[in-house]
Short mmCIF file of C-alpha atoms and ligand atoms in Angstrom, two decimals:
data_model
loop_
_atom_site.label_atom_id
_atom_site.label_comp_id
_atom_site.label_asym_id
_atom_site.label_seq_id
_atom_site.Cartn_x
_atom_site.Cartn_y
_atom_site.Cartn_z
CA MET A 1 -25.16 25.55 -39.54
CA THR A 2 -28.32 27.67 -39.88
CA ARG A 3 -30.89 27.16 -37.19
CA THR A 4 -34.53 27.48 -38.09
CA LEU A 5 -36.30 28.92 -35.10
CA PRO A 6 -39.83 30.14 -34.49
CA PRO A 7 -40.13 33.95 -34.21
CA VAL A 8 -40.22 33.61 -30.41
CA ARG A 9 -38.90 30.96 -28.02
CA LEU A 10 -40.07 30.89 -24.42
CA HIS A 11 -38.69 28.83 -21.56
CA ILE A 12 -40.62 28.89 -18.31
CA ASN A 13 -38.11 28.60 -15.47
CA ASP A 14 -39.17 25.89 -13.03
CA ARG A 15 -36.50 27.06 -10.56
CA PHE A 16 -38.46 30.31 -10.08
CA ASP A 17 -40.79 30.39 -7.10
CA PRO A 18 -42.43 33.74 -6.36
CA SER A 19 -42.50 32.97 -2.65
CA ASP A 20 -38.72 32.29 -2.45
CA ALA A 21 -36.92 34.86 -0.28
CA TYR A 22 -34.02 36.93 -1.60
CA GLY A 23 -31.24 34.80 -0.11
CA ASP A 24 -27.58 34.90 0.86
CA ALA A 25 -26.38 33.86 -2.60
CA GLN A 26 -28.13 36.87 -4.11
CA ARG A 27 -27.22 39.27 -1.28
CA ALA A 28 -23.56 38.40 -1.81
CA VAL A 29 -23.81 39.99 -5.26
CA ILE A 30 -26.22 42.85 -4.58
CA GLY A 31 -26.92 43.51 -0.91
CA PRO A 32 -28.87 46.33 0.76
CA ASP A 33 -25.78 48.30 1.87
CA ALA A 34 -24.23 48.09 -1.58
CA ARG A 35 -27.41 49.55 -3.10
CA ILE A 36 -27.43 52.42 -0.62
CA GLN A 37 -23.76 53.17 -1.24
CA ALA A 38 -24.26 53.19 -5.02
CA ARG A 39 -27.24 55.49 -4.71
CA GLU A 40 -25.50 57.94 -2.39
CA THR A 41 -22.46 58.09 -4.65
CA ILE A 42 -24.17 58.34 -8.03
CA THR A 43 -26.86 60.84 -7.02
CA ALA A 44 -24.03 63.16 -5.92
CA TRP A 45 -22.44 63.18 -9.41
CA PRO A 46 -22.72 66.51 -11.25
CA GLY A 47 -25.61 66.45 -13.71
CA TYR A 48 -27.37 63.52 -12.02
CA ALA A 49 -31.11 63.39 -12.56
CA PRO A 50 -33.46 60.39 -12.53
CA THR A 51 -34.37 59.24 -16.03
CA PRO A 52 -38.08 59.36 -16.86
CA LEU A 53 -40.54 56.52 -16.35
CA ILE A 54 -43.08 56.98 -19.12
CA GLU A 55 -46.54 55.45 -19.30
CA LEU A 56 -47.50 54.32 -22.82
CA LYS A 57 -51.27 53.93 -22.92
CA GLY A 58 -51.54 53.59 -26.71
CA LEU A 59 -48.97 50.81 -26.94
CA ALA A 60 -50.50 49.04 -23.93
CA GLU A 61 -53.88 48.97 -25.65
CA TYR A 62 -52.30 47.77 -28.90
CA CYS A 63 -50.57 44.93 -27.03
CA GLY A 64 -53.77 43.92 -25.19
CA ILE A 65 -52.56 44.72 -21.68
CA ASP A 66 -53.76 47.10 -18.96
CA ARG A 67 -50.72 49.32 -18.30
CA LEU A 68 -47.23 49.78 -19.77
CA TRP A 69 -44.37 51.75 -18.23
CA LEU A 70 -41.06 52.37 -20.00
CA LYS A 71 -37.93 53.42 -18.14
CA HIS A 72 -36.03 55.64 -20.57
CA GLU A 73 -32.28 55.25 -20.13
CA GLY A 74 -31.63 57.21 -23.32
CA LYS A 75 -31.73 60.16 -20.94
CA ARG A 76 -28.96 58.84 -18.65
CA PHE A 77 -26.38 61.62 -18.34
CA HIS A 78 -24.96 62.44 -21.77
CA LEU A 79 -23.97 58.80 -22.32
CA LYS A 80 -27.51 57.78 -23.28
CA SER A 81 -27.50 54.36 -21.62
CA PHE A 82 -27.91 52.79 -18.17
CA LYS A 83 -24.33 51.54 -18.52
CA ALA A 84 -23.17 54.98 -17.35
CA LEU A 85 -24.28 53.93 -13.86
CA GLY A 86 -22.07 50.82 -13.78
CA GLY A 87 -18.70 51.40 -15.46
CA ALA A 88 -18.10 54.88 -14.10
CA TYR A 89 -19.21 53.83 -10.61
CA ALA A 90 -16.79 50.88 -10.63
CA VAL A 91 -13.92 53.18 -11.63
CA GLN A 92 -14.81 55.46 -8.73
CA ARG A 93 -14.96 52.53 -6.28
CA LEU A 94 -11.59 51.35 -7.54
CA LEU A 95 -10.06 54.77 -6.91
CA GLY A 96 -11.60 54.73 -3.43
CA GLU A 97 -9.91 51.38 -2.72
CA LYS A 98 -6.59 52.83 -3.91
CA ALA A 99 -6.95 55.93 -1.72
CA GLY A 100 -3.58 56.42 -0.10
CA GLY A 101 -1.92 54.63 -3.02
CA ASP A 102 -1.07 56.43 -6.23
CA ALA A 103 -4.22 56.33 -8.33
CA GLY A 104 -2.47 58.35 -11.06
CA ASP A 105 -0.49 55.21 -11.96
CA LEU A 106 -3.66 53.26 -12.55
CA THR A 107 -4.63 52.15 -16.05
CA VAL A 108 -8.10 50.68 -16.46
CA CYS A 109 -9.20 48.57 -19.39
CA CYS A 110 -12.17 46.55 -20.55
CA ALA A 111 -13.86 44.90 -23.48
CA THR A 112 -17.16 46.28 -24.70
CA ASP A 113 -19.93 46.15 -27.27
CA GLY A 114 -20.06 49.92 -26.90
CA ASN A 115 -21.89 51.27 -23.89
CA HIS A 116 -19.89 49.76 -21.02
CA GLY A 117 -16.61 50.91 -22.56
CA LYS A 118 -17.98 54.42 -22.91
CA ALA A 119 -18.94 54.43 -19.21
CA VAL A 120 -15.49 53.22 -18.12
CA ALA A 121 -13.81 55.77 -20.40
CA TRP A 122 -16.01 58.53 -18.96
CA GLY A 123 -15.16 57.51 -15.38
CA ALA A 124 -11.43 57.30 -16.21
CA GLN A 125 -11.46 60.68 -17.92
CA GLN A 126 -13.05 62.31 -14.88
CA ALA A 127 -10.47 60.66 -12.63
CA GLY A 128 -7.61 61.64 -14.94
CA ILE A 129 -6.35 58.08 -15.41
CA ARG A 130 -5.42 56.10 -18.51
CA CYS A 131 -8.05 53.89 -20.16
CA VAL A 132 -7.72 51.24 -22.86
CA ILE A 133 -10.86 49.84 -24.47
CA TYR A 134 -11.07 46.57 -26.45
CA LEU A 135 -13.58 46.33 -29.29
CA HIS A 136 -14.44 43.20 -31.24
CA ALA A 137 -14.79 43.14 -35.01
CA HIS A 138 -18.54 43.89 -35.11
CA VAL A 139 -18.59 47.05 -32.99
CA SER A 140 -19.57 49.93 -35.30
CA GLN A 141 -17.29 52.86 -36.11
CA GLY A 142 -19.91 55.18 -34.57
CA ARG A 143 -19.59 53.40 -31.23
CA GLU A 144 -15.76 53.44 -31.45
CA ASP A 145 -15.79 57.20 -32.07
CA ALA A 146 -18.11 57.78 -29.11
CA ILE A 147 -15.70 55.95 -26.78
CA ALA A 148 -12.60 57.64 -28.19
CA ALA A 149 -14.28 61.00 -27.54
CA PHE A 150 -13.82 60.28 -23.81
CA GLY A 151 -10.05 60.03 -24.31
CA ALA A 152 -9.74 56.22 -24.29
CA GLU A 153 -7.17 54.32 -26.35
CA ILE A 154 -8.93 51.82 -28.61
CA LYS A 155 -7.73 48.31 -29.46
CA ARG A 156 -9.54 46.23 -32.07
CA VAL A 157 -9.71 42.46 -31.55
CA ASP A 158 -10.54 39.89 -34.24
CA GLY A 159 -13.48 37.73 -33.23
CA THR A 160 -16.40 38.08 -30.83
CA TYR A 161 -17.16 40.01 -27.66
CA ASP A 162 -15.98 37.03 -25.63
CA ASP A 163 -12.63 37.06 -27.49
CA SER A 164 -12.24 40.75 -26.66
CA VAL A 165 -12.95 40.01 -22.96
CA ARG A 166 -10.14 37.44 -22.95
CA GLN A 167 -7.72 39.77 -24.78
CA ALA A 168 -8.36 42.63 -22.33
CA ALA A 169 -7.76 40.28 -19.37
CA ALA A 170 -4.52 38.91 -20.90
CA ASP A 171 -3.13 42.39 -21.70
CA ALA A 172 -4.05 43.63 -18.22
CA GLU A 173 -2.09 40.74 -16.71
CA THR A 174 0.97 41.50 -18.87
CA ASN A 175 0.90 45.27 -18.32
CA GLY A 176 -0.27 45.53 -14.72
CA TRP A 177 -3.56 47.21 -15.69
CA THR A 178 -6.89 46.79 -13.89
CA VAL A 179 -9.78 45.25 -15.79
CA VAL A 180 -13.08 47.01 -15.11
CA SER A 181 -15.40 44.45 -16.66
CA ASP A 182 -19.18 44.20 -16.66
CA THR A 183 -18.88 40.42 -16.83
CA SER A 184 -17.34 38.16 -14.18
CA TRP A 185 -15.35 34.95 -14.26
CA ASP A 186 -13.77 32.53 -11.81
CA GLY A 187 -11.75 34.57 -9.32
CA TYR A 188 -12.84 37.93 -10.77
CA THR A 189 -16.04 39.13 -9.15
CA GLU A 190 -15.57 42.23 -7.03
CA ILE A 191 -15.41 44.83 -9.81
CA PRO A 192 -18.29 43.35 -11.84
CA SER A 193 -20.37 43.33 -8.64
CA TRP A 194 -19.75 47.10 -8.28
CA VAL A 195 -20.83 47.55 -11.91
CA MET A 196 -24.12 45.76 -11.23
CA GLN A 197 -24.63 47.61 -7.95
CA GLY A 198 -24.36 50.89 -9.86
CA TYR A 199 -27.16 49.80 -12.20
CA THR A 200 -29.54 49.35 -9.24
CA VAL A 201 -29.86 53.13 -8.91
CA MET A 202 -32.17 52.86 -11.93
CA VAL A 203 -34.49 50.54 -9.98
CA ALA A 204 -34.51 52.80 -6.92
CA GLU A 205 -35.75 55.55 -9.24
CA ILE A 206 -38.38 53.26 -10.81
CA MET A 207 -39.76 52.26 -7.41
CA GLU A 208 -40.15 55.90 -6.43
CA GLN A 209 -41.65 56.82 -9.78
CA LEU A 210 -44.20 54.01 -9.62
CA GLY A 211 -45.46 55.15 -6.22
CA PRO A 212 -48.16 52.68 -5.16
CA GLU A 213 -48.40 51.00 -8.61
CA ARG A 214 -47.21 47.39 -8.87
CA PRO A 215 -46.32 46.02 -12.33
CA THR A 216 -47.15 42.34 -12.79
CA HIS A 217 -44.50 41.66 -15.45
CA LEU A 218 -41.03 42.94 -16.27
CA PHE A 219 -39.44 42.48 -19.71
CA VAL A 220 -35.71 43.12 -19.46
CA GLN A 221 -33.02 42.34 -22.00
CA GLY A 222 -29.74 40.62 -21.21
CA GLY A 223 -26.29 40.39 -22.76
CA VAL A 224 -24.03 38.80 -20.14
CA GLY A 225 -26.91 39.17 -17.68
CA GLY A 226 -25.72 42.09 -15.55
CA LEU A 227 -28.64 44.33 -16.48
CA PRO A 228 -31.45 41.84 -15.81
CA ALA A 229 -29.83 40.66 -12.57
CA ALA A 230 -29.46 44.24 -11.31
CA VAL A 231 -33.08 45.04 -12.17
CA ILE A 232 -34.50 41.83 -10.74
CA ALA A 233 -32.54 41.96 -7.45
CA PRO A 234 -34.06 45.09 -5.83
CA PHE A 235 -37.65 44.11 -6.74
CA TRP A 236 -37.05 40.64 -5.30
CA ALA A 237 -35.38 41.93 -2.13
CA ASP A 238 -37.89 44.72 -1.43
CA TRP A 239 -41.21 43.51 -2.82
CA GLY A 240 -40.90 39.73 -2.26
CA ALA A 241 -43.86 37.80 -3.68
CA GLU A 242 -45.39 41.10 -4.90
CA ARG A 243 -42.55 41.62 -7.36
CA PRO A 244 -43.19 41.70 -11.12
CA ARG A 245 -42.57 38.37 -12.88
CA PRO A 246 -39.27 38.89 -14.74
CA ILE A 247 -38.93 37.74 -18.34
CA VAL A 248 -35.33 37.94 -19.57
CA VAL A 249 -35.09 38.73 -23.28
CA GLU A 250 -32.29 37.95 -25.76
CA PRO A 251 -31.79 37.84 -29.51
CA HIS A 252 -32.03 34.36 -31.05
CA ALA A 253 -28.40 34.75 -32.11
CA ALA A 254 -26.99 35.49 -28.63
CA ASP A 255 -28.91 33.18 -26.34
CA CYS A 256 -26.45 32.33 -23.56
CA LEU A 257 -28.93 33.08 -20.74
CA TYR A 258 -31.72 31.10 -22.43
CA GLN A 259 -29.37 28.14 -23.01
CA SER A 260 -28.17 28.32 -19.40
CA ALA A 261 -31.76 28.23 -18.17
CA VAL A 262 -32.58 25.22 -20.36
CA ALA A 263 -29.41 23.39 -19.22
CA GLY A 264 -29.87 24.35 -15.55
CA ARG A 265 -26.25 25.56 -15.42
CA LEU A 266 -24.08 28.10 -17.22
CA ALA A 267 -24.05 27.27 -20.93
CA GLU A 268 -22.77 29.02 -24.04
CA ALA A 269 -24.95 30.63 -26.70
CA GLU A 270 -25.92 28.40 -29.60
CA GLY A 271 -26.44 31.31 -32.01
CA ASN A 272 -23.73 32.94 -34.15
CA LEU A 273 -23.87 36.19 -32.09
CA GLU A 274 -24.75 38.27 -35.15
CA THR A 275 -27.67 40.48 -34.23
CA LEU A 276 -28.98 43.99 -34.70
CA MET A 277 -29.11 44.13 -30.88
CA ALA A 278 -25.34 44.62 -30.89
CA CYS A 279 -24.99 45.27 -27.16
CA LEU A 280 -26.70 41.97 -26.33
CA SER A 281 -24.22 39.98 -28.41
CA ALA A 282 -22.69 37.87 -25.64
CA GLY A 283 -21.83 34.20 -25.99
CA GLU A 284 -21.18 33.56 -22.30
CA ALA A 285 -23.17 34.69 -19.27
CA SER A 286 -21.64 36.37 -16.22
CA PRO A 287 -21.56 33.77 -13.39
CA LEU A 288 -22.22 36.54 -10.89
CA ALA A 289 -25.37 37.65 -12.71
CA TRP A 290 -26.43 34.01 -12.98
CA GLN A 291 -26.39 33.77 -9.17
CA ILE A 292 -29.45 36.07 -9.27
CA LEU A 293 -31.00 35.08 -12.59
CA ASP A 294 -31.07 31.32 -12.03
CA HIS A 295 -33.82 31.44 -9.41
CA GLY A 296 -34.90 35.03 -9.96
CA THR A 297 -36.19 34.83 -13.54
CA ALA A 298 -39.70 33.58 -14.24
CA ALA A 299 -39.09 32.99 -17.96
CA PHE A 300 -36.39 33.35 -20.58
CA MET A 301 -37.21 34.23 -24.17
CA THR A 302 -35.37 34.81 -27.43
CA MET A 303 -36.71 36.46 -30.56
CA ASP A 304 -36.04 37.54 -34.15
CA ASP A 305 -34.30 40.85 -34.78
CA ASP A 306 -37.37 41.94 -36.78
CA PHE A 307 -39.31 42.63 -33.58
CA VAL A 308 -36.68 45.19 -32.62
CA ARG A 309 -37.13 47.03 -35.92
CA GLN A 310 -40.87 47.09 -35.21
CA ALA A 311 -40.35 48.30 -31.65
CA MET A 312 -37.91 51.09 -32.55
CA THR A 313 -40.33 52.35 -35.20
CA ALA A 314 -43.39 52.02 -32.95
CA LEU A 315 -41.63 53.97 -30.18
CA ALA A 316 -40.46 56.65 -32.64
CA GLU A 317 -43.96 57.11 -34.04
CA GLY A 318 -45.85 56.86 -30.75
CA HIS A 319 -49.10 54.85 -30.64
CA GLY A 320 -52.20 57.02 -30.24
CA ALA A 321 -51.37 59.82 -27.84
CA ASP A 322 -48.08 58.19 -26.70
CA PRO A 323 -45.00 60.42 -26.83
CA LYS A 324 -42.43 59.81 -29.57
CA LEU A 325 -39.35 58.13 -28.10
CA VAL A 326 -35.84 57.56 -29.43
CA VAL A 327 -34.70 54.13 -28.25
CA GLY A 328 -31.76 52.22 -29.74
CA GLU A 329 -31.45 48.66 -31.03
CA SER A 330 -30.51 46.92 -27.78
CA GLY A 331 -32.54 49.38 -25.75
CA SER A 332 -35.74 48.43 -27.57
CA ALA A 333 -35.47 44.70 -26.89
CA GLY A 334 -37.82 44.65 -23.87
CA THR A 335 -40.52 46.52 -25.80
CA ALA A 336 -39.86 44.30 -28.81
CA ALA A 337 -40.44 41.25 -26.63
CA LEU A 338 -43.84 42.58 -25.60
CA LEU A 339 -44.71 43.21 -29.26
CA ALA A 340 -43.45 39.74 -30.15
CA MET A 341 -45.89 38.27 -27.62
CA LYS A 342 -48.87 40.02 -29.20
CA ASP A 343 -49.94 37.06 -31.33
CA GLN A 344 -48.48 34.26 -29.21
CA ALA A 345 -51.61 33.06 -27.40
CA GLU A 346 -49.93 30.02 -25.86
CA HIS A 347 -46.94 31.94 -24.52
CA ARG A 348 -49.19 34.71 -23.22
CA ALA A 349 -51.27 32.19 -21.32
CA ALA A 350 -48.11 30.62 -19.87
CA LEU A 351 -46.98 34.05 -18.66
CA GLY A 352 -50.40 35.29 -17.52
CA LEU A 353 -49.94 38.18 -19.95
CA ASP A 354 -53.61 39.05 -20.25
CA ALA A 355 -55.82 42.13 -20.39
CA GLY A 356 -55.11 42.81 -16.71
CA ALA A 357 -51.30 42.73 -17.09
CA ARG A 358 -49.28 45.76 -15.99
CA VAL A 359 -45.91 45.65 -17.70
CA LEU A 360 -42.60 47.39 -17.05
CA VAL A 361 -39.96 47.53 -19.82
CA ILE A 362 -36.44 48.86 -19.59
CA ALA A 363 -35.43 51.00 -22.58
CA SER A 364 -31.76 50.63 -21.76
CA GLU A 365 -30.31 53.06 -24.33
CA GLY A 366 -31.18 55.90 -26.67
CA ALA A 367 -29.70 56.25 -30.16
CA THR A 368 -26.15 55.38 -29.11
CA ASP A 369 -25.26 54.87 -32.79
CA PRO A 370 -27.28 57.53 -34.66
CA GLU A 371 -26.36 56.14 -38.09
CA ILE A 372 -27.70 52.66 -37.35
CA TYR A 373 -30.76 54.25 -35.74
CA HIS A 374 -31.41 56.19 -38.95
CA GLN A 375 -31.04 53.05 -41.09
CA VAL A 376 -33.57 51.13 -38.98
CA VAL A 377 -36.19 53.80 -38.28
CA GLY A 378 -35.84 55.84 -41.48
CA GLN A 379 -35.57 59.04 -39.44
CA THR A 380 -32.67 60.56 -37.55
CA PRO A 381 -32.93 60.79 -33.76
CA GLU A 382 -33.37 64.55 -34.19
CA THR A 383 -36.26 64.35 -36.68
CA VAL A 384 -38.23 61.93 -34.48
CA GLY A 385 -38.85 64.96 -32.30
CA GLU A 386 -38.68 63.36 -28.87
CA ALA A 387 -39.76 65.81 -26.18
CA ALA A 388 -36.69 66.86 -24.17
C1 PLP B 1 -28.12 49.22 -24.13
C2 PLP B 1 -27.84 47.92 -23.49
N1 PLP B 1 -28.87 47.17 -23.07
C3 PLP B 1 -28.65 45.99 -22.46
C4 PLP B 1 -27.38 45.49 -22.26
C5 PLP B 1 -27.21 44.17 -21.59
O1 PLP B 1 -26.55 44.29 -20.36
P1 PLP B 1 -25.78 43.04 -19.73
O2 PLP B 1 -24.74 42.61 -20.71
O3 PLP B 1 -25.22 43.56 -18.45
O4 PLP B 1 -26.80 41.97 -19.52
C6 PLP B 1 -26.29 46.24 -22.69
C7 PLP B 1 -24.92 45.73 -22.53
O5 PLP B 1 -23.96 46.31 -23.00
C8 PLP B 1 -26.52 47.49 -23.31
O6 PLP B 1 -25.52 48.26 -23.72
#
C-alpha cells in the first residue's frame, strides 16, 4: 500500500514538560557516573579529539532563524560517524567485565545498517577478538567493504534491519557469542546502555564548545532512538528547563519513533523502511532509548527523502560565507529537517521556531559511503573541498 503523506509530519508530544526533572527512569539508562566513565575512557583512546561544532550563519539566515550550530561527526576518528563512540566503547566495557576470564575466546556480533557494525568491528580488531557482522539486504556494498576492512566476518540476511537483529541474536545464542547491539529488547539492556553512554561524549564536547550559548531547539535524527536519547539525556540532566527543545527526526519510510509517540507506547514503523537515510531505516524502536525519548522529546517529525538531498547539497556548497561540509545521507537529516520547516508556517509556530531561534543540529556522519554521496551531491567528498 502506498501512503500519501505531506512533505513533513509533525507530532507535538504532550508528555513533554520542560519543567520535568531528569528522573530515575532516565538515570537508569544514562546516569551521571556512566557519562563520566565513558568520557574518561574514550578521551584516553589514541587519536581522540573533539569533533568540531561549526556555526553556520548563512544557512541560519536562509532558514529565518538567529543562530545555527552543527556538530560534525564526520570528523569522528577515522570512522566518520558518532557511532564510533558507542560500539567500540561497549566492546571495551565487555572486555573489562571479562577481566580475569579469557577475553581471547570472546566473539562479538551485531546487526547494522553500516556505522554501528563498523564501530564494533573496530573495537574488536583493537582487542584482537573475533567479530561477526550481520547486514540486511539493503546495506550498500561500500558499507560492507568498510566494515570488512576492520577484519570482521560479514553475514548477509534477507529482509530488513530488524530481521538482521533477530538473526544475529539467534546465531549468538547457538554459538555462544556476545551480541553488542545498539538496540535493546526485553532482557537485553546492559550492552545497549553502554553504547548510548558512549555517545554522550559528543554532548559533553558540545556543552564545552557552546560555552555560555544556549540553543533553543535541537534537531536530532533517530533510527532505533539511541542517538536522540543519548543527546537529549545530558541536556535534560544538566540544563533542566533551560535545555533546547528536542525535535526527533525520521524519514517518512522508517517512522517507528513517530508512531510510538502517536500511540503513546512502543509501536512499529508504518513505512516500508526504504529510504535514502539508510542508517535510520529501523522498524522498531529501542525500548531503552524510549525510556528517555517518551517524556524527553518535545516533538517528533518525519519528512521526505528529498529534503536530505537538499541538505547534503546545501552543506556541500556552503551558504554565503559558510564553510563547505561533507555530511552523509543519515547525517544530514537534522539539517534537512530544519530546511523542511522553512515554509511550514504552522509547524514553525507550534515549535516556536522563529527569528529568535537558536538551533543545534547533529551531523551524525560524513560520507560513509562515498559512492552514494557522489550520486546525491554530484561531487565526490574530495572535490567538495571541506577544510580539514
Ligand atoms: C549516521 C547515523 N545517524 C543516526 C543514526 C541513528 O542512530 P540510532 O539508531 O541510535 O537512533 C545512525 C544509526 O546507525 C547513524 O549511523
